[in-house]
Coordinates of C-alpha atoms and ligand atoms in Angstrom, one line a residue:
M1 CA 101.7 -41.2 -272.7
A2 CA 99.2 -44.0 -272.9
K3 CA 96.0 -43.5 -271.0
E4 CA 95.6 -44.9 -267.5
K5 CA 93.3 -47.9 -267.3
I6 CA 91.8 -49.7 -264.3
L7 CA 90.9 -53.4 -264.5
K8 CA 88.8 -54.9 -261.7
G9 CA 89.4 -58.3 -260.2
I10 CA 89.1 -60.1 -256.9
A11 CA 91.2 -58.9 -254.0
V12 CA 92.8 -62.1 -252.6
S13 CA 96.0 -60.9 -251.0
E14 CA 96.5 -57.5 -249.5
G15 CA 99.1 -54.9 -250.2
I16 CA 100.2 -52.5 -253.0
A17 CA 102.8 -53.3 -255.7
Q18 CA 104.2 -51.6 -258.6
G19 CA 106.4 -53.5 -261.1
T20 CA 107.1 -54.8 -264.5
V21 CA 104.8 -57.4 -266.1
F22 CA 106.1 -60.9 -266.8
I23 CA 103.6 -62.9 -268.7
Y24 CA 103.6 -66.5 -267.7
E25 CA 102.2 -68.7 -270.4
T26 CA 101.5 -72.4 -270.0
N27 CA 99.8 -73.9 -273.0
S28 CA 102.0 -72.7 -275.8
I29 CA 103.4 -76.1 -276.8
Q30 CA 102.9 -77.3 -280.3
V31 CA 103.3 -81.0 -281.0
F32 CA 103.9 -82.4 -284.5
Q33 CA 103.6 -85.9 -285.8
T34 CA 106.9 -87.4 -287.1
P35 CA 107.3 -90.9 -288.5
I36 CA 110.1 -93.0 -286.8
L37 CA 112.1 -95.6 -288.7
S38 CA 111.8 -99.1 -287.2
V39 CA 115.5 -99.2 -286.2
Y40 CA 115.1 -96.1 -284.1
L41 CA 111.9 -97.1 -282.2
E42 CA 113.8 -98.4 -279.2
D43 CA 115.7 -95.1 -279.0
E44 CA 112.4 -93.3 -279.1
T45 CA 110.9 -95.2 -276.2
A46 CA 114.1 -94.6 -274.2
R47 CA 113.9 -90.9 -275.0
F48 CA 110.4 -90.9 -273.6
E49 CA 111.5 -92.8 -270.4
K50 CA 114.3 -90.2 -269.9
A51 CA 111.8 -87.3 -270.2
V52 CA 109.7 -89.0 -267.5
E53 CA 112.7 -89.5 -265.3
R54 CA 113.7 -85.8 -265.8
T55 CA 110.2 -84.7 -265.0
K56 CA 110.2 -86.8 -261.8
K57 CA 113.4 -85.1 -260.7
E58 CA 111.9 -81.7 -261.4
L59 CA 108.8 -82.5 -259.3
M60 CA 110.9 -83.9 -256.5
D61 CA 113.0 -80.8 -256.4
I62 CA 109.9 -78.6 -256.3
K63 CA 108.5 -80.8 -253.4
E64 CA 111.7 -80.4 -251.4
L65 CA 111.7 -76.6 -252.0
I66 CA 108.1 -76.3 -250.9
N67 CA 108.6 -78.5 -247.8
K68 CA 111.4 -76.2 -246.8
E69 CA 109.8 -72.8 -247.7
I70 CA 106.1 -73.3 -247.1
G71 CA 105.4 -76.5 -245.4
G72 CA 104.7 -80.2 -246.0
D73 CA 100.9 -80.0 -246.2
F74 CA 101.3 -77.6 -249.1
A75 CA 103.5 -80.1 -251.0
Q76 CA 101.0 -82.9 -251.0
F77 CA 99.6 -82.3 -254.5
L78 CA 103.1 -83.1 -255.8
D79 CA 102.8 -86.6 -254.5
A80 CA 99.6 -87.0 -256.5
Q81 CA 101.4 -85.5 -259.6
I82 CA 104.3 -87.9 -259.2
M83 CA 101.9 -90.8 -259.0
M84 CA 100.2 -89.7 -262.2
L85 CA 103.6 -89.2 -263.9
E86 CA 104.6 -92.8 -263.0
D87 CA 101.2 -94.3 -263.8
R88 CA 102.2 -97.7 -265.4
T89 CA 99.1 -97.8 -267.7
I90 CA 100.0 -94.4 -269.3
I91 CA 103.7 -95.2 -269.6
E92 CA 103.1 -98.7 -271.1
T93 CA 100.4 -97.4 -273.5
V94 CA 102.7 -94.7 -274.8
K95 CA 105.6 -97.1 -275.3
K96 CA 103.4 -99.7 -277.0
R97 CA 101.8 -97.1 -279.3
I98 CA 105.3 -95.7 -280.3
I99 CA 106.3 -99.1 -281.4
E100 CA 103.0 -100.0 -283.1
E101 CA 102.3 -96.7 -284.8
K102 CA 106.0 -95.8 -285.5
K103 CA 105.4 -92.2 -284.4
N104 CA 107.4 -89.8 -282.3
A105 CA 107.0 -89.9 -278.5
E106 CA 105.7 -86.3 -278.0
Y107 CA 102.9 -86.9 -280.5
I108 CA 101.8 -90.2 -278.9
Y109 CA 102.2 -88.9 -275.3
H110 CA 100.1 -85.8 -276.1
Q111 CA 97.4 -88.0 -277.5
V112 CA 97.4 -90.4 -274.6
I113 CA 97.3 -87.6 -272.0
N114 CA 94.6 -85.8 -273.9
D115 CA 92.4 -88.9 -273.9
Y116 CA 93.1 -89.5 -270.3
A117 CA 92.3 -85.9 -269.3
S118 CA 89.1 -85.9 -271.3
K119 CA 87.9 -89.1 -269.7
L120 CA 88.7 -87.7 -266.2
G121 CA 86.9 -84.4 -267.1
E122 CA 83.7 -86.2 -267.9
S123 CA 83.8 -88.2 -264.7
K124 CA 81.0 -87.7 -262.2
D125 CA 83.5 -88.5 -259.5
Q126 CA 84.6 -85.2 -258.1
Y127 CA 88.0 -86.5 -257.1
L128 CA 88.8 -87.7 -260.6
S129 CA 87.4 -84.7 -262.4
E130 CA 89.5 -82.4 -260.2
R131 CA 92.7 -84.1 -261.4
V132 CA 92.5 -82.8 -264.9
A133 CA 94.5 -79.7 -264.1
D134 CA 97.2 -81.9 -262.5
I135 CA 97.3 -84.2 -265.5
W136 CA 98.0 -81.2 -267.8
D137 CA 100.5 -79.7 -265.3
V138 CA 102.5 -83.0 -265.4
G139 CA 101.8 -83.6 -269.1
M140 CA 103.2 -80.2 -270.1
R141 CA 106.3 -80.8 -268.1
V142 CA 107.0 -84.1 -269.8
L143 CA 106.3 -82.6 -273.3
R144 CA 108.7 -79.7 -272.6
N145 CA 111.4 -82.2 -271.6
L146 CA 110.8 -84.2 -274.7
L147 CA 111.0 -81.2 -276.9
G148 CA 114.0 -79.8 -275.0
L149 CA 112.1 -76.5 -274.3
T150 CA 113.1 -74.2 -271.6
H151 CA 109.7 -73.3 -270.5
S152 CA 108.3 -70.1 -269.3
S153 CA 108.8 -70.3 -265.6
V154 CA 108.3 -68.0 -262.6
V155 CA 111.6 -69.1 -261.2
D156 CA 114.1 -66.8 -262.9
V157 CA 112.1 -63.6 -263.1
P158 CA 114.1 -60.5 -262.2
P159 CA 113.4 -58.4 -259.1
G160 CA 110.4 -56.1 -259.4
T161 CA 108.2 -58.5 -261.3
I162 CA 104.5 -58.6 -261.4
I163 CA 103.4 -62.0 -262.7
A164 CA 100.5 -62.0 -265.1
A165 CA 98.9 -65.2 -266.2
H166 CA 95.7 -66.9 -267.2
D167 CA 96.3 -69.2 -264.4
I168 CA 99.4 -70.4 -262.6
P169 CA 99.5 -74.2 -262.2
P170 CA 100.1 -75.3 -258.6
S171 CA 103.6 -76.7 -259.2
E172 CA 104.6 -73.4 -260.6
A173 CA 102.8 -71.2 -258.1
A174 CA 104.8 -72.9 -255.3
L175 CA 108.1 -71.8 -256.9
I176 CA 107.3 -68.0 -256.7
D177 CA 110.1 -66.2 -255.0
P178 CA 108.8 -63.3 -252.9
N179 CA 112.1 -61.5 -253.2
N180 CA 111.6 -61.0 -256.9
V181 CA 107.9 -61.2 -257.4
L182 CA 106.1 -58.1 -256.1
G183 CA 102.6 -59.0 -257.2
I184 CA 100.4 -61.5 -259.0
V185 CA 97.5 -60.9 -261.3
T186 CA 95.5 -63.6 -263.1
E187 CA 92.5 -64.0 -265.3
G188 CA 91.3 -67.1 -263.6
G189 CA 91.1 -68.1 -260.0
G190 CA 89.3 -66.7 -256.9
R191 CA 89.8 -66.3 -253.2
T192 CA 90.2 -70.0 -252.5
S193 CA 92.3 -71.0 -255.5
H194 CA 95.8 -72.4 -255.1
T195 CA 97.4 -69.2 -256.4
A196 CA 95.4 -67.1 -253.9
I197 CA 96.5 -69.3 -251.0
T198 CA 100.1 -69.2 -252.1
A199 CA 100.1 -65.4 -252.5
R200 CA 98.7 -65.0 -248.9
A201 CA 101.2 -67.4 -247.5
L202 CA 104.1 -65.5 -249.1
E203 CA 102.5 -62.1 -248.3
I204 CA 102.5 -61.1 -252.0
P205 CA 99.7 -58.7 -253.1
A206 CA 97.5 -60.4 -255.6
V207 CA 94.4 -59.7 -257.7
L208 CA 92.8 -62.6 -259.4
G209 CA 89.8 -63.1 -261.7
V210 CA 90.5 -60.1 -263.9
E211 CA 88.2 -60.6 -266.9
G212 CA 90.0 -60.7 -270.3
L213 CA 93.4 -59.9 -268.6
M214 CA 95.6 -61.7 -271.1
G215 CA 94.2 -59.7 -274.0
K216 CA 94.8 -56.4 -272.2
I217 CA 98.3 -56.7 -270.8
K218 CA 101.8 -56.8 -272.4
N219 CA 105.1 -58.1 -271.3
S220 CA 107.4 -55.5 -269.7
E221 CA 104.8 -52.8 -269.2
T222 CA 104.6 -51.1 -265.8
V223 CA 101.5 -51.8 -263.7
L224 CA 100.3 -51.1 -260.2
I225 CA 98.3 -53.6 -258.3
D226 CA 96.2 -52.9 -255.3
G227 CA 95.5 -56.1 -253.4
D228 CA 93.2 -54.3 -250.9
R229 CA 90.8 -53.0 -253.5
G230 CA 91.3 -55.8 -256.0
I231 CA 92.4 -53.6 -258.9
L232 CA 95.1 -53.5 -261.5
I233 CA 96.1 -50.2 -263.0
K234 CA 97.7 -50.1 -266.4
N235 CA 99.8 -47.1 -267.4
P236 CA 99.3 -45.5 -264.0
S237 CA 99.3 -41.7 -264.1
R238 CA 101.9 -39.7 -262.2
G239 CA 99.3 -38.7 -259.7
R240 CA 98.2 -42.3 -259.2
I241 CA 101.8 -43.4 -258.7
H242 CA 102.4 -40.6 -256.2
F243 CA 99.2 -41.5 -254.3
Y244 CA 100.3 -45.1 -254.0
E245 CA 103.9 -44.2 -253.1
V246 CA 102.6 -42.1 -250.3
A247 CA 100.3 -44.9 -249.2
K248 CA 103.1 -47.4 -249.3
K249 CA 105.4 -45.2 -247.4
K250 CA 102.8 -44.7 -244.7
E251 CA 102.2 -48.4 -244.6
R252 CA 105.9 -49.1 -244.1
E253 CA 106.2 -46.4 -241.4
L254 CA 103.2 -47.8 -239.6
E255 CA 104.6 -51.3 -239.9
E256 CA 107.8 -50.1 -238.3
A257 CA 105.9 -48.3 -235.5
L258 CA 103.8 -51.3 -234.8
S259 CA 106.5 -54.0 -234.9
P260 CA 107.3 -53.6 -231.1
Y261 CA 103.7 -54.6 -230.4
C262 CA 104.3 -58.1 -231.7
E263 CA 106.2 -58.9 -228.5
L264 CA 103.9 -57.2 -226.0
P265 CA 101.1 -59.0 -224.1
P266 CA 97.6 -58.4 -225.3
K267 CA 96.3 -56.4 -222.4
T268 CA 94.2 -53.3 -222.1
H269 CA 95.6 -50.2 -220.6
D270 CA 93.8 -51.1 -217.3
G271 CA 95.2 -54.6 -217.3
K272 CA 92.4 -56.8 -218.8
Y273 CA 93.9 -59.7 -220.8
I274 CA 92.2 -60.5 -224.1
D275 CA 93.3 -63.5 -226.2
I276 CA 94.5 -62.2 -229.6
S277 CA 94.8 -65.2 -231.8
A278 CA 95.3 -65.8 -235.5
N279 CA 93.1 -67.1 -238.3
I280 CA 95.2 -69.4 -240.6
E281 CA 94.4 -71.4 -243.6
F282 CA 97.2 -73.9 -243.6
F283 CA 100.0 -75.3 -241.4
A284 CA 102.9 -73.2 -242.4
E285 CA 101.1 -70.0 -241.5
F286 CA 101.8 -70.8 -237.8
A287 CA 105.1 -69.0 -238.4
H288 CA 103.1 -65.8 -239.3
A289 CA 101.0 -66.2 -236.2
K290 CA 104.1 -66.5 -234.0
K291 CA 105.9 -63.7 -235.8
Y292 CA 103.1 -61.2 -235.2
G293 CA 102.6 -62.3 -231.6
A294 CA 99.4 -64.3 -231.6
V295 CA 98.6 -66.1 -228.4
G296 CA 97.0 -69.0 -230.2
I297 CA 95.2 -70.1 -233.4
G298 CA 91.6 -68.9 -233.0
L299 CA 90.5 -70.3 -236.4
F300 CA 92.2 -73.0 -238.5
R301 CA 90.2 -73.1 -241.7
T302 CA 90.8 -76.8 -242.4
E303 CA 88.8 -76.8 -245.7
F304 CA 92.0 -75.5 -247.4
L305 CA 93.6 -78.9 -246.6
Y306 CA 90.9 -80.2 -248.9
L307 CA 91.0 -77.4 -251.5
T308 CA 94.8 -77.5 -252.0
R309 CA 94.9 -81.2 -252.8
R310 CA 92.9 -83.5 -254.9
G311 CA 90.5 -85.7 -253.1
N312 CA 89.7 -86.2 -249.5
P313 CA 92.6 -85.9 -247.1
S314 CA 93.0 -89.1 -245.1
E315 CA 92.9 -89.3 -241.3
E316 CA 96.6 -89.8 -241.2
E317 CA 97.3 -86.8 -243.4
Q318 CA 95.0 -84.6 -241.4
F319 CA 96.4 -85.9 -238.1
R320 CA 99.9 -85.0 -239.2
V321 CA 98.9 -81.4 -239.9
Y322 CA 96.8 -80.9 -236.8
N323 CA 99.4 -82.6 -234.6
A324 CA 102.3 -80.5 -236.0
L325 CA 100.3 -77.3 -235.6
A326 CA 99.4 -78.2 -232.0
Q327 CA 103.0 -78.9 -231.2
R328 CA 104.4 -75.8 -232.8
M329 CA 101.8 -73.5 -231.0
K330 CA 102.3 -75.0 -227.5
P331 CA 101.4 -73.9 -224.9
H332 CA 98.9 -71.7 -226.8
P333 CA 95.6 -73.1 -227.9
V334 CA 94.7 -74.2 -231.4
I335 CA 91.0 -74.1 -232.5
I336 CA 90.5 -76.5 -235.4
R337 CA 87.3 -75.8 -237.3
T338 CA 85.8 -78.7 -239.2
F339 CA 85.5 -78.5 -243.0
D340 CA 83.5 -75.4 -244.1
L341 CA 83.1 -76.5 -247.7
G342 CA 80.5 -74.9 -250.0
G343 CA 79.5 -71.2 -250.1
D344 CA 82.6 -69.3 -251.5
K345 CA 84.8 -72.3 -250.8
I346 CA 83.5 -74.1 -253.8
V347 CA 84.3 -77.6 -254.6
S348 CA 84.8 -77.3 -258.3
H349 CA 82.6 -80.2 -259.3
Y350 CA 79.6 -79.2 -257.3
H351 CA 77.3 -76.3 -258.2
E352 CA 74.0 -75.1 -256.8
A353 CA 71.8 -72.1 -257.4
N354 CA 72.3 -70.5 -254.0
P355 CA 75.6 -71.8 -252.6
F356 CA 75.5 -69.6 -249.5
L357 CA 72.0 -70.9 -248.6
G358 CA 72.8 -74.4 -249.7
W359 CA 74.6 -77.5 -248.9
R360 CA 77.6 -76.3 -247.0
A361 CA 79.8 -76.7 -243.9
I362 CA 78.1 -78.6 -241.1
R363 CA 75.3 -79.6 -243.4
V364 CA 77.7 -81.4 -245.7
C365 CA 79.4 -83.1 -242.8
L366 CA 76.1 -84.2 -241.2
D367 CA 75.1 -85.8 -244.5
N368 CA 78.5 -87.6 -244.7
W369 CA 79.1 -89.2 -241.3
D370 CA 82.2 -91.1 -242.4
F371 CA 83.8 -88.0 -243.8
L372 CA 83.1 -86.1 -240.6
K373 CA 84.3 -89.0 -238.4
I374 CA 87.6 -89.2 -240.1
Q375 CA 88.2 -85.5 -239.4
L376 CA 87.0 -85.8 -235.8
R377 CA 89.3 -88.8 -235.2
A378 CA 92.3 -86.8 -236.6
I379 CA 91.5 -83.8 -234.4
L380 CA 91.0 -85.9 -231.3
R381 CA 94.2 -87.7 -231.8
A382 CA 96.0 -84.3 -232.1
S383 CA 94.3 -83.2 -228.9
A384 CA 96.6 -85.5 -226.9
N385 CA 98.8 -82.4 -227.0
R386 CA 96.2 -80.8 -224.6
N387 CA 96.0 -77.5 -226.5
V388 CA 93.5 -78.4 -229.2
K389 CA 89.8 -77.2 -229.3
I390 CA 87.2 -78.1 -231.9
M391 CA 84.7 -75.8 -233.6
Y392 CA 81.8 -76.4 -235.9
P393 CA 80.9 -73.9 -238.7
M394 CA 77.5 -72.6 -239.9
I395 CA 75.3 -74.0 -237.1
S396 CA 71.8 -72.8 -237.7
T397 CA 69.7 -75.1 -235.5
Y398 CA 69.8 -76.7 -232.1
E399 CA 69.4 -80.2 -233.6
E400 CA 72.6 -79.8 -235.6
I401 CA 74.8 -79.3 -232.6
K402 CA 73.0 -82.1 -230.8
R403 CA 73.6 -84.4 -233.7
V404 CA 77.2 -83.5 -234.2
N405 CA 77.9 -83.9 -230.4
L406 CA 76.4 -87.4 -230.7
I407 CA 78.8 -88.3 -233.5
F408 CA 81.6 -86.7 -231.5
D409 CA 80.8 -88.9 -228.5
K410 CA 80.7 -92.0 -230.7
V411 CA 84.2 -91.2 -232.1
K412 CA 85.5 -90.6 -228.6
K413 CA 84.2 -94.0 -227.4
E414 CA 85.7 -95.7 -230.4
L415 CA 89.1 -94.2 -229.7
K416 CA 88.9 -95.1 -226.1
S417 CA 88.0 -98.7 -226.9
K418 CA 91.2 -98.8 -229.1
K419 CA 93.2 -97.2 -226.3
I420 CA 94.1 -94.2 -228.5
E421 CA 95.1 -91.2 -226.5
F422 CA 93.1 -87.9 -226.7
D423 CA 92.2 -85.0 -224.5
E424 CA 89.0 -86.0 -222.6
D425 CA 88.4 -82.4 -221.6
I426 CA 88.7 -81.1 -225.1
Q427 CA 86.6 -77.9 -225.5
V428 CA 83.9 -77.9 -228.2
G429 CA 82.6 -74.7 -229.7
I430 CA 80.5 -73.5 -232.5
M431 CA 80.7 -70.5 -234.8
I432 CA 77.8 -68.1 -234.5
E433 CA 77.4 -66.9 -238.1
T434 CA 73.7 -67.3 -238.8
P435 CA 71.0 -65.0 -237.4
S436 CA 69.2 -68.1 -236.2
A437 CA 72.2 -69.3 -234.1
A438 CA 72.6 -65.8 -232.7
L439 CA 68.9 -65.5 -231.7
L440 CA 69.0 -69.0 -230.2
S441 CA 72.4 -68.6 -228.5
S442 CA 71.0 -68.7 -225.0
H443 CA 69.7 -72.3 -225.8
L444 CA 72.9 -73.4 -227.6
T445 CA 75.1 -72.6 -224.6
S446 CA 74.1 -75.9 -222.9
Q447 CA 75.7 -77.9 -225.8
V448 CA 79.1 -76.2 -226.0
D449 CA 82.1 -74.8 -224.2
F450 CA 82.5 -71.6 -226.3
F451 CA 81.1 -69.5 -229.1
S452 CA 83.1 -67.8 -231.8
I453 CA 81.2 -65.2 -233.7
G454 CA 81.8 -65.3 -237.5
S455 CA 81.0 -61.7 -238.2
N456 CA 81.6 -62.0 -241.9
E457 CA 78.9 -64.5 -242.4
L458 CA 76.7 -63.1 -239.7
T459 CA 76.7 -59.8 -241.5
Q460 CA 76.0 -61.4 -244.8
Y461 CA 73.1 -63.4 -243.6
T462 CA 71.6 -60.7 -241.3
L463 CA 71.6 -58.1 -244.0
A464 CA 70.8 -60.6 -246.8
V465 CA 73.8 -59.3 -248.8
D466 CA 76.2 -61.4 -250.8
R467 CA 79.3 -59.4 -250.5
G468 CA 80.9 -61.0 -253.5
N469 CA 78.1 -59.4 -255.6
E470 CA 79.4 -56.0 -256.7
R471 CA 75.9 -54.5 -257.1
V472 CA 75.0 -55.0 -253.5
S473 CA 78.3 -55.2 -251.7
K474 CA 78.0 -51.5 -250.6
L475 CA 75.2 -52.7 -248.4
F476 CA 77.6 -55.0 -246.6
D477 CA 78.6 -53.3 -243.3
H478 CA 79.5 -55.2 -240.2
F479 CA 78.7 -52.0 -238.2
H480 CA 75.0 -52.3 -239.1
P481 CA 73.1 -51.9 -235.9
A482 CA 71.2 -55.2 -236.5
V483 CA 74.5 -57.0 -236.6
L484 CA 75.9 -55.3 -233.5
N485 CA 72.7 -56.1 -231.6
L486 CA 73.1 -59.8 -232.5
I487 CA 76.8 -59.8 -231.4
K488 CA 75.9 -58.2 -228.1
R489 CA 73.2 -60.8 -227.6
V490 CA 75.5 -63.7 -228.2
I491 CA 78.2 -62.4 -225.8
D492 CA 75.6 -61.9 -223.1
A493 CA 74.1 -65.3 -223.6
G494 CA 77.6 -66.9 -223.4
H495 CA 78.5 -65.0 -220.3
D496 CA 75.1 -65.8 -218.6
A497 CA 76.0 -69.5 -219.1
H498 CA 79.7 -68.9 -218.1
I499 CA 81.2 -69.9 -221.4
W500 CA 83.7 -67.7 -223.2
V501 CA 82.9 -65.9 -226.5
G502 CA 85.3 -64.9 -229.2
L503 CA 85.0 -63.3 -232.6
C504 CA 86.9 -64.4 -235.7
G505 CA 85.5 -62.4 -238.6
E506 CA 87.1 -59.3 -240.2
L507 CA 85.5 -57.1 -237.6
A508 CA 87.9 -58.4 -234.9
A509 CA 90.8 -56.6 -236.6
D510 CA 89.0 -53.3 -237.1
P511 CA 90.4 -50.6 -234.8
L512 CA 87.0 -49.0 -234.7
A513 CA 85.4 -52.2 -233.6
I514 CA 87.9 -53.4 -230.9
P515 CA 86.8 -50.9 -228.2
L516 CA 83.2 -51.6 -229.1
L517 CA 83.6 -55.4 -228.8
L518 CA 85.6 -55.1 -225.6
G519 CA 82.8 -52.9 -224.3
F520 CA 80.3 -55.7 -225.1
G521 CA 82.6 -58.1 -223.1
I522 CA 84.3 -60.1 -225.8
D523 CA 86.9 -62.6 -224.5
E524 CA 88.9 -63.4 -227.6
L525 CA 89.6 -61.8 -230.9
S526 CA 91.0 -63.8 -233.8
M527 CA 92.3 -62.2 -237.0
N528 CA 94.6 -62.4 -240.0
P529 CA 98.1 -62.6 -238.4
A530 CA 99.4 -59.3 -240.0
S531 CA 96.7 -57.3 -238.2
I532 CA 97.7 -58.5 -234.7
P533 CA 100.3 -55.8 -233.9
R534 CA 97.7 -53.1 -234.8
A535 CA 95.1 -54.7 -232.6
K536 CA 97.5 -54.9 -229.7
L537 CA 98.2 -51.2 -230.1
V538 CA 94.5 -50.5 -229.9
L539 CA 94.1 -52.9 -226.9
R540 CA 96.9 -51.3 -225.0
S541 CA 95.5 -47.8 -225.4
I542 CA 92.0 -48.5 -224.1
T543 CA 90.3 -49.0 -220.8
I544 CA 87.3 -51.3 -220.1
P545 CA 84.9 -48.8 -218.3
E546 CA 85.2 -46.3 -221.2
C547 CA 84.8 -49.1 -223.8
E548 CA 81.6 -50.1 -222.0
K549 CA 80.3 -46.6 -222.1
I550 CA 81.1 -46.3 -225.9
A551 CA 79.5 -49.7 -226.6
H552 CA 76.3 -48.7 -224.7
D553 CA 76.0 -45.5 -226.6
A554 CA 76.8 -47.1 -230.0
L555 CA 73.8 -49.3 -229.7
G556 CA 71.6 -46.2 -229.8
Y557 CA 72.2 -45.4 -233.5
R558 CA 70.0 -46.4 -236.4
T559 CA 72.4 -46.8 -239.3
A560 CA 75.9 -48.2 -239.9
L561 CA 77.1 -44.8 -240.9
E562 CA 75.9 -43.2 -237.7
V563 CA 77.5 -45.9 -235.7
K564 CA 80.9 -45.5 -237.4
R565 CA 80.7 -41.7 -237.2
F566 CA 80.0 -42.0 -233.5
L567 CA 82.8 -44.5 -232.9
R568 CA 85.3 -42.4 -234.8
R569 CA 84.5 -39.4 -232.7
A570 CA 84.3 -41.2 -229.3
I571 CA 87.4 -43.3 -229.8
R572 CA 89.5 -40.3 -230.9
K573 CA 88.4 -38.3 -227.9
T574 CA 88.6 -41.0 -225.3
F575 CA 91.7 -42.9 -226.5
P576 CA 94.0 -40.6 -228.5
G577 CA 96.6 -43.4 -228.7
V578 CA 94.3 -45.2 -231.2
E579 CA 94.2 -42.2 -233.6
Q580 CA 97.2 -43.3 -235.8
V581 CA 95.5 -46.5 -236.8
I582 CA 92.0 -45.2 -237.5
K583 CA 91.3 -44.8 -241.2
Ligands
LIG601 C1 83.2 -65.6 -240.7 O1 82.2 -66.0 -241.4 O2 83.2 -64.5 -240.1 C2 84.4 -66.5 -240.6 C3 85.4 -66.1 -239.8 O3 84.4 -67.6 -241.4 P1 85.0 -67.7 -242.8 O4 85.6 -66.3 -243.1 O5 86.0 -68.7 -242.8 O6 83.8 -68.0 -243.6
LIG602 MG1 82.2 -68.1 -242.0

């Protein structure tokens, strides 16, 4: 039996899957040059037009399917692709050159697309340069139709498939059927790529960014993927398969045991109500939030609206998404966070030496007033539903929040003068995810209605650890006493000023952290929707005075390890009901 081999990648969508590899290949089309006799030139241009028509029908069908299965905002890139397909300049150039050069349509079309894509790729304009992948996605479809090729597609894969690819183009990723596809693994891509977002939306385990994958994997071989750890296991040993089978069985049993909690109210055993809301990345996930029993959206990461399409989303496009989300979630609140671009949510055209310390989030928006104002207008218009709140990411200075509030007031005045309806009492909050904001929190309270602690980033910046960097990621620990002290300080500052404080980093879903955070006095916890039933189980097993005692004692330790050991012991002893979900 072949030796087991572990390939490392980036964990982008959680879960475990074992299945048979289907290699999805995109760029395997060969185009040859063939002379065309003058009498057949008209037929040749007609053949080209037919291929364009057929491609349009394919794209329209995909759009309809996505609209139905995932949601309209996800299908927008297809409008852009249809526009490229129907670009008159391209079509006329191809037809003209077929006639003039007396050559076959696929050869000419390939050349025209190639020139077009190269020009776009060289463009300094980010919007244009990002369209290269779309041009090729569309171009390959037309070529396949011209050549009569039934292309490698993810559509007809059999049940039990793990898709392996260099990259999956957006129009193809959107066609993945979660009934047949158990997992996804790719050589390219990262946490914010289109494939990653699709995998999370469909709840399919996925590992992306596996170096050299395509040279190391074969069609029809059996592999295991672990979307929690970000690994792919080739030729898994019997022991490994058994380990994962047991883990999966446990996961299923726990899921079943937890499912009644979706319906139950988020209250502690002694009756304190805590908002348990969902973090989502695009509109259609509201269905997950509801399914798992969220009482609102605590974080809508709007940057994905930007990352899943090409170019800036217009006010109207944004409004449609925010408004639909607010309506679907009523009467529960929806917290819309302004674009958090930069850092790990990289805009492909823009690179800098230290992206996490660079031009990102609120800094980008404050340097681009028009860009920010469009988003503020769209959010304010959606606030007419009376359940929308707005939140700014990555605040690190008092001046930033003053400036952004000034712009916000301006936008409100403009809307008022145009008699456009919005919620005049809309709550405005900030994320506390830099140590400077945490340390300054008692001053920042005067400018906002709430705080939401971004514990992922707060940990990263407090401990000076890039958790994407394998060499130092073991130092990343949100139970580090320095992080916990900052969290406690922020909650106290908020409460002293009578504003509410939530937490929307990964810590919010950690069963060891929930009693601790409640002991600190947290008012809201926002998390990945699938974690909500487990969080409710923890919540309903605990009581506030005991949590306060645990939280007080936890702050006496010097290291993250000591804190975790203490929490494990104290929680097991005080709240035995939590035992089953503690790892
Ligand atoms: C965080 O930093 O904790 C957070 C929730 O923001 P994001 O994960 O979107 O960066
Ligand atoms: Mg963050």
